[in-house]
C-alpha cells in the first residue's frame, strides 16, 4: 500500500513547486486559455502571473519570426505547428535574467538556487564507465518516469480546429513523464493533415532533415534530463552517452543495461529486463494519417528491437572513429538546399544523409546518426516512434557530443546558422515545436558549456581527474556537510585550547630560564655557615 501513497505525495510536492517541462501546461489546457490565447500561469512563489511581482518575468505578446521558410512545405495556415505557438497562444510568459519555465518558476539551463544565481557545470558520463549501482540507478529512473503521470503537462489529442473557435471543446490528456517526451518527438515530426482521411503532406519535420536537428535535440535532452532530476530528487543526474565508435554490436543491449534479446523472440527484449514490460506509443503513423487523427498515446504493443538484423544494403557498417573525425572536419554547418540533399553540410553528414568521408549527399543508405537507428531494427527505426527505446537517449547524447566537438573545433559565428529559407521550423528565429517555454533555434547554436554541462570524454585530463577521482568524494562530503561543519568547529576549539596551553607553558619556561641566568651571573649573597658549624651557639657569618 505504500507505493500509491508515495507516488501521490511526489505528485503533490511537484504541483506545489510548479515544475514544468513541455508540452502544454496543464494550467493552460482550458477553454478559457484557448479562447483568450493566453498562457501566463501564476508562479506559486508570489501568486502573480509569470512571477511578475518578484521580477521573474511578465506576460507578453509572442513575437514570431516572419522570415520565409523553404519550398519543401508550400502550404500556409493548415498546420498547428506553423509559426509556433500562435495557433494556440499569442501571449506567454517572458522570463527575465536566469529564470525560465512556462510561469518563470524554473531556472535557465545550467543555473540553480533560489534566485537562479548559481551556475553549475554537470558532466554526462559514458554509460559503460558507470558502476553497476550507477547503471541500475539510471534504469530505475527510466522506469520511474514510465510509471509517473506528469503533474504539470498534458498532450493534445486533437487539432486546434477540432477544439472549437472559442476552445469550447478542449482535447487534452494526461501522460506519464517518459511517454511525454516520446509524444513530443512524434508530434514534432508527424505529417501535416491537408483535410480528409489519408490526405497528408509528408515533406515536413520541425526537428529533422535541416538545421534545427542538432539544436532541437539538444534542448529535448536538457528538458528530459531536468525532468528526471525533479521526479527523482537527484539533481546531480545527467544522461549518460553510448560511445558507439567502432562498435561491432550493440554493447548496451544486455540485461544489465538496456535489455538483451529475448530467447523466445529475437524481436523482443529479454524478460530479465524491466523494458520487456514497456508498452510503446505513437508507432502507427499510417493509421493516424488514415483516420486523420493525432496519436492518443495509448499502448500499442511491446518495445521492439533486433540489433544487427537490419537491411545491410541500407546500413553497410556502423560509424567508425575515422567517420566521426571526418564529419567534424567539415567546415560548413549548412549548405545550398539546407535539407537532406545538402552537400558538404556538417549537419547533413552527422544526421546521416551524406557520406561521412566526402560530405556528399547520398540516397538509399543511412550513415552516422541514421545508421544507429536503422541498426536497432525495431522501435528505434521509425522516426516518430524512435524515442520509445531508451537507447535513443544514449545515442542522441553521443550525437550531441559530436555536435559539441564541431562547435569547439570551428567556433562558428551565429551568422553561420541559416536565418531564412530553411525548411519550415528550422530558421534561426523560429521557436522550437512544441516547447513551452519558447526556445529559438539559433539560441542553442552554442557550446554546451554555456548551458551547464560537459561530456566526460571531451574533458581535458585535469578535469577528467577531478570528475573521476575527486567528485565522488566531494559529493559524499556534500551529503554529510553538517557533520563535517560540526567536526570542523569542534576541531577548531580543541586546536585553540591546545595552542593556549602551549603558549602558557612557553611563557612559564621563559620566566624560569631568566631566574636561572640571574643566579649564575648576578650579585652573590653571603653563604650560611656550613654544616660543620652546626651546634654552635649562634649562626654567625664569616666576614
mmCIF file of N, CA, C and O in Angstrom, residues 257-312:
data_model
loop_
_atom_site.group_PDB
_atom_site.id
_atom_site.type_symbol
_atom_site.label_atom_id
_atom_site.label_comp_id
_atom_site.label_asym_id
_atom_site.label_seq_id
_atom_site.Cartn_x
_atom_site.Cartn_y
_atom_site.Cartn_z
ATOM 1 N N UNK A 257 21.864 -3.671 -18.756
ATOM 2 C CA UNK A 257 21.728 -2.289 -19.216
ATOM 3 C C UNK A 257 20.385 -2.085 -19.915
ATOM 4 O O UNK A 257 19.349 -2.050 -19.274
ATOM 5 N N UNK A 258 20.399 -1.960 -21.239
ATOM 6 C CA UNK A 258 19.184 -1.589 -21.964
ATOM 7 C C UNK A 258 18.317 -2.781 -22.362
ATOM 8 O O UNK A 258 17.318 -2.616 -23.040
ATOM 9 N N UNK A 259 18.707 -3.964 -21.934
ATOM 10 C CA UNK A 259 17.913 -5.149 -22.222
ATOM 11 C C UNK A 259 18.512 -5.974 -23.334
ATOM 12 O O UNK A 259 18.792 -5.454 -24.420
ATOM 13 N N UNK A 260 18.697 -7.281 -23.070
ATOM 14 C CA UNK A 260 19.213 -8.180 -24.088
ATOM 15 C C UNK A 260 18.092 -8.706 -24.973
ATOM 16 O O UNK A 260 16.921 -8.372 -24.798
ATOM 17 N N UNK A 261 18.450 -9.525 -25.931
ATOM 18 C CA UNK A 261 17.481 -10.108 -26.856
ATOM 19 C C UNK A 261 16.773 -11.287 -26.196
ATOM 20 O O UNK A 261 17.401 -12.103 -25.532
ATOM 21 N N UNK A 262 15.470 -11.360 -26.367
ATOM 22 C CA UNK A 262 14.694 -12.461 -25.809
ATOM 23 C C UNK A 262 15.058 -13.765 -26.515
ATOM 24 O O UNK A 262 15.194 -13.801 -27.744
ATOM 25 N N UNK A 263 15.183 -14.831 -25.746
ATOM 26 C CA UNK A 263 15.478 -16.143 -26.325
ATOM 27 C C UNK A 263 14.249 -16.737 -26.995
ATOM 28 O O UNK A 263 14.364 -17.671 -27.801
ATOM 29 N N UNK A 264 13.074 -16.207 -26.676
ATOM 30 C CA UNK A 264 11.832 -16.719 -27.237
ATOM 31 C C UNK A 264 11.459 -16.035 -28.549
ATOM 32 O O UNK A 264 10.848 -16.635 -29.423
ATOM 33 N N UNK A 265 11.837 -14.754 -28.667
ATOM 34 C CA UNK A 265 11.520 -13.979 -29.865
ATOM 35 C C UNK A 265 12.618 -12.943 -30.061
ATOM 36 O O UNK A 265 12.758 -12.039 -29.239
ATOM 37 N N UNK A 266 13.416 -13.053 -31.114
ATOM 38 C CA UNK A 266 14.564 -12.141 -31.291
ATOM 39 C C UNK A 266 14.169 -10.680 -31.475
ATOM 40 O O UNK A 266 15.035 -9.799 -31.379
ATOM 41 N N UNK A 267 12.895 -10.403 -31.731
ATOM 42 C CA UNK A 267 12.452 -9.017 -31.896
ATOM 43 C C UNK A 267 12.056 -8.361 -30.577
ATOM 44 O O UNK A 267 11.748 -7.166 -30.556
ATOM 45 N N UNK A 268 12.055 -9.129 -29.496
ATOM 46 C CA UNK A 268 11.612 -8.629 -28.201
ATOM 47 C C UNK A 268 12.777 -8.498 -27.224
ATOM 48 O O UNK A 268 13.847 -9.087 -27.425
ATOM 49 N N UNK A 269 12.522 -7.735 -26.154
ATOM 50 C CA UNK A 269 13.511 -7.561 -25.098
ATOM 51 C C UNK A 269 13.419 -8.735 -24.129
ATOM 52 O O UNK A 269 12.333 -9.250 -23.849
ATOM 53 N N UNK A 270 14.546 -9.144 -23.609
ATOM 54 C CA UNK A 270 14.589 -10.256 -22.667
ATOM 55 C C UNK A 270 13.699 -9.997 -21.454
ATOM 56 O O UNK A 270 13.675 -8.888 -20.920
ATOM 57 N N UNK A 271 12.957 -11.028 -21.000
ATOM 58 C CA UNK A 271 12.109 -10.866 -19.806
ATOM 59 C C UNK A 271 12.892 -10.483 -18.549
ATOM 60 O O UNK A 271 12.304 -10.010 -17.581
ATOM 61 N N UNK A 272 14.196 -10.670 -18.572
ATOM 62 C CA UNK A 272 15.014 -10.304 -17.414
ATOM 63 C C UNK A 272 15.183 -8.795 -17.289
ATOM 64 O O UNK A 272 15.675 -8.304 -16.258
ATOM 65 N N UNK A 273 14.785 -8.055 -18.313
ATOM 66 C CA UNK A 273 14.907 -6.596 -18.312
ATOM 67 C C UNK A 273 13.562 -5.947 -18.015
ATOM 68 O O UNK A 273 12.511 -6.432 -18.451
ATOM 69 N N UNK A 274 13.586 -4.830 -17.278
ATOM 70 C CA UNK A 274 12.344 -4.105 -16.977
ATOM 71 C C UNK A 274 11.704 -3.578 -18.261
ATOM 72 O O UNK A 274 10.489 -3.373 -18.313
ATOM 73 N N UNK A 275 12.508 -3.385 -19.314
ATOM 74 C CA UNK A 275 11.984 -2.814 -20.550
ATOM 75 C C UNK A 275 11.097 -3.795 -21.319
ATOM 76 O O UNK A 275 10.374 -3.390 -22.231
ATOM 77 N N UNK A 276 11.147 -5.054 -20.955
ATOM 78 C CA UNK A 276 10.318 -6.042 -21.645
ATOM 79 C C UNK A 276 8.832 -5.813 -21.372
ATOM 80 O O UNK A 276 7.985 -6.246 -22.159
ATOM 81 N N UNK A 277 8.511 -5.146 -20.271
ATOM 82 C CA UNK A 277 7.109 -4.902 -19.920
ATOM 83 C C UNK A 277 6.598 -3.562 -20.431
ATOM 84 O O UNK A 277 5.421 -3.250 -20.296
ATOM 85 N N UNK A 278 7.467 -2.767 -21.040
ATOM 86 C CA UNK A 278 7.069 -1.444 -21.518
ATOM 87 C C UNK A 278 6.161 -1.560 -22.739
ATOM 88 O O UNK A 278 6.337 -2.448 -23.584
ATOM 89 N N UNK A 279 5.199 -0.641 -22.822
ATOM 90 C CA UNK A 279 4.343 -0.511 -23.995
ATOM 91 C C UNK A 279 4.737 0.742 -24.768
ATOM 92 O O UNK A 279 4.931 1.802 -24.175
ATOM 93 N N UNK A 280 4.854 0.609 -26.074
ATOM 94 C CA UNK A 280 5.246 1.745 -26.906
ATOM 95 C C UNK A 280 4.017 2.553 -27.300
ATOM 96 O O UNK A 280 2.882 2.065 -27.250
ATOM 97 N N UNK A 281 4.245 3.805 -27.706
ATOM 98 C CA UNK A 281 3.179 4.686 -28.177
ATOM 99 C C UNK A 281 3.612 5.349 -29.481
ATOM 100 O O UNK A 281 4.799 5.360 -29.827
ATOM 101 N N UNK A 282 2.662 5.857 -30.219
ATOM 102 C CA UNK A 282 2.916 6.694 -31.405
ATOM 103 C C UNK A 282 3.759 5.994 -32.471
ATOM 104 O O UNK A 282 4.614 6.621 -33.113
ATOM 105 N N UNK A 283 3.525 4.692 -32.669
ATOM 106 C CA UNK A 283 4.316 3.927 -33.636
ATOM 107 C C UNK A 283 3.526 3.540 -34.877
ATOM 108 O O UNK A 283 4.005 2.744 -35.688
ATOM 109 N N UNK A 284 2.310 4.104 -35.054
ATOM 110 C CA UNK A 284 1.463 3.728 -36.188
ATOM 111 C C UNK A 284 1.049 4.958 -37.003
ATOM 112 O O UNK A 284 -0.132 5.299 -37.098
ATOM 113 N N UNK A 285 2.037 5.657 -37.587
ATOM 114 C CA UNK A 285 1.740 6.905 -38.295
ATOM 115 C C UNK A 285 0.762 6.752 -39.445
ATOM 116 O O UNK A 285 -0.056 7.644 -39.697
ATOM 117 N N UNK A 286 0.816 5.644 -40.153
ATOM 118 C CA UNK A 286 -0.095 5.464 -41.288
ATOM 119 C C UNK A 286 -1.547 5.352 -40.824
ATOM 120 O O UNK A 286 -2.465 5.843 -41.486
ATOM 121 N N UNK A 287 -1.745 4.729 -39.682
ATOM 122 C CA UNK A 287 -3.103 4.623 -39.141
ATOM 123 C C UNK A 287 -3.626 5.993 -38.725
ATOM 124 O O UNK A 287 -4.785 6.327 -38.963
ATOM 125 N N UNK A 288 -2.745 6.812 -38.107
ATOM 126 C CA UNK A 288 -3.170 8.166 -37.729
ATOM 127 C C UNK A 288 -3.518 8.976 -38.974
ATOM 128 O O UNK A 288 -4.492 9.748 -38.982
ATOM 129 N N UNK A 289 -2.727 8.827 -40.028
ATOM 130 C CA UNK A 289 -2.991 9.566 -41.264
ATOM 131 C C UNK A 289 -4.314 9.130 -41.896
ATOM 132 O O UNK A 289 -5.095 9.966 -42.371
ATOM 133 N N UNK A 290 -4.555 7.836 -41.886
ATOM 134 C CA UNK A 290 -5.797 7.324 -42.473
ATOM 135 C C UNK A 290 -7.020 7.831 -41.708
ATOM 136 O O UNK A 290 -8.045 8.191 -42.307
ATOM 137 N N UNK A 291 -6.900 7.894 -40.404
ATOM 138 C CA UNK A 291 -8.006 8.349 -39.565
ATOM 139 C C UNK A 291 -8.011 9.867 -39.378
ATOM 140 O O UNK A 291 -8.936 10.406 -38.786
ATOM 141 N N UNK A 292 -6.973 10.522 -39.885
ATOM 142 C CA UNK A 292 -6.799 11.961 -39.717
ATOM 143 C C UNK A 292 -6.928 12.331 -38.231
ATOM 144 O O UNK A 292 -7.716 13.175 -37.827
ATOM 145 N N UNK A 293 -6.091 11.692 -37.439
ATOM 146 C CA UNK A 293 -6.119 11.904 -36.002
ATOM 147 C C UNK A 293 -4.698 11.929 -35.458
ATOM 148 O O UNK A 293 -3.771 11.399 -36.086
ATOM 149 N N UNK A 294 -4.537 12.518 -34.295
ATOM 150 C CA UNK A 294 -3.237 12.536 -33.639
ATOM 151 C C UNK A 294 -3.061 11.275 -32.798
ATOM 152 O O UNK A 294 -4.037 10.641 -32.388
ATOM 153 N N UNK A 295 -1.815 10.948 -32.516
ATOM 154 C CA UNK A 295 -1.509 9.864 -31.602
ATOM 155 C C UNK A 295 -2.094 10.194 -30.232
ATOM 156 O O UNK A 295 -1.864 11.278 -29.687
ATOM 157 N N UNK A 296 -2.867 9.239 -29.679
ATOM 158 C CA UNK A 296 -3.510 9.455 -28.378
ATOM 159 C C UNK A 296 -2.657 8.942 -27.227
ATOM 160 O O UNK A 296 -3.077 8.979 -26.076
ATOM 161 N N UNK A 297 -1.477 8.432 -27.531
ATOM 162 C CA UNK A 297 -0.534 7.936 -26.523
ATOM 163 C C UNK A 297 -1.043 6.704 -25.787
ATOM 164 O O UNK A 297 -0.717 6.480 -24.623
ATOM 165 N N UNK A 298 -1.854 5.887 -26.473
ATOM 166 C CA UNK A 298 -2.273 4.618 -25.904
ATOM 167 C C UNK A 298 -1.218 3.557 -26.189
ATOM 168 O O UNK A 298 -0.516 3.614 -27.189
ATOM 169 N N UNK A 299 -1.114 2.567 -25.303
ATOM 170 C CA UNK A 299 -0.152 1.495 -25.510
ATOM 171 C C UNK A 299 -0.435 0.729 -26.780
ATOM 172 O O UNK A 299 -1.578 0.351 -27.057
ATOM 173 N N UNK A 300 0.611 0.490 -27.585
ATOM 174 C CA UNK A 300 0.440 -0.140 -28.897
ATOM 175 C C UNK A 300 1.235 -1.433 -29.043
ATOM 176 O O UNK A 300 1.453 -1.908 -30.152
ATOM 177 N N UNK A 301 1.677 -1.985 -27.936
ATOM 178 C CA UNK A 301 2.435 -3.229 -28.024
ATOM 179 C C UNK A 301 3.781 -3.114 -27.347
ATOM 180 O O UNK A 301 4.139 -2.056 -26.815
ATOM 181 N N UNK A 302 4.577 -4.174 -27.358
ATOM 182 C CA UNK A 302 5.865 -4.174 -26.663
ATOM 183 C C UNK A 302 6.939 -3.404 -27.422
ATOM 184 O O UNK A 302 6.819 -3.142 -28.621
ATOM 185 N N UNK A 303 7.985 -3.061 -26.700
ATOM 186 C CA UNK A 303 9.157 -2.437 -27.300
ATOM 187 C C UNK A 303 9.854 -3.458 -28.194
ATOM 188 O O UNK A 303 10.101 -4.592 -27.788
ATOM 189 N N UNK A 304 10.146 -3.046 -29.421
ATOM 190 C CA UNK A 304 10.775 -3.944 -30.395
ATOM 191 C C UNK A 304 12.224 -3.538 -30.643
ATOM 192 O O UNK A 304 12.547 -2.356 -30.727
ATOM 193 N N UNK A 305 13.074 -4.570 -30.782
ATOM 194 C CA UNK A 305 14.486 -4.314 -31.081
ATOM 195 C C UNK A 305 15.139 -5.621 -31.505
ATOM 196 O O UNK A 305 14.951 -6.653 -30.855
ATOM 197 N N UNK A 306 15.883 -5.590 -32.603
ATOM 198 C CA UNK A 306 16.601 -6.770 -33.068
ATOM 199 C C UNK A 306 17.905 -6.307 -33.705
ATOM 200 O O UNK A 306 18.076 -6.360 -34.933
ATOM 201 N N UNK A 307 18.831 -5.803 -32.872
ATOM 202 C CA UNK A 307 20.034 -5.146 -33.400
ATOM 203 C C UNK A 307 20.872 -6.058 -34.282
ATOM 204 O O UNK A 307 21.098 -7.230 -33.974
ATOM 205 N N UNK A 308 21.291 -5.494 -35.401
ATOM 206 C CA UNK A 308 22.166 -6.212 -36.326
ATOM 207 C C UNK A 308 21.448 -6.942 -37.438
ATOM 208 O O UNK A 308 22.056 -7.273 -38.460
ATOM 209 N N UNK A 309 20.149 -7.192 -37.264
ATOM 210 C CA UNK A 309 19.389 -7.907 -38.302
ATOM 211 C C UNK A 309 18.621 -6.924 -39.184
ATOM 212 O O UNK A 309 17.455 -7.127 -39.494
ATOM 213 N N UNK A 310 19.290 -5.883 -39.582
ATOM 214 C CA UNK A 310 18.722 -4.834 -40.417
ATOM 215 C C UNK A 310 19.046 -5.117 -41.887
ATOM 216 O O UNK A 310 19.705 -6.109 -42.205
ATOM 217 N N UNK A 311 18.617 -4.209 -42.736
ATOM 218 C CA UNK A 311 18.920 -4.317 -44.164
ATOM 219 C C UNK A 311 20.373 -3.896 -44.385
ATOM 220 O O UNK A 311 20.711 -2.725 -44.248
ATOM 221 N N UNK A 312 21.269 -4.836 -44.749
ATOM 222 C CA UNK A 312 22.685 -4.487 -44.924
ATOM 223 C C UNK A 312 22.923 -3.560 -46.107
ATOM 224 O O UNK A 312 23.963 -2.894 -46.171
#
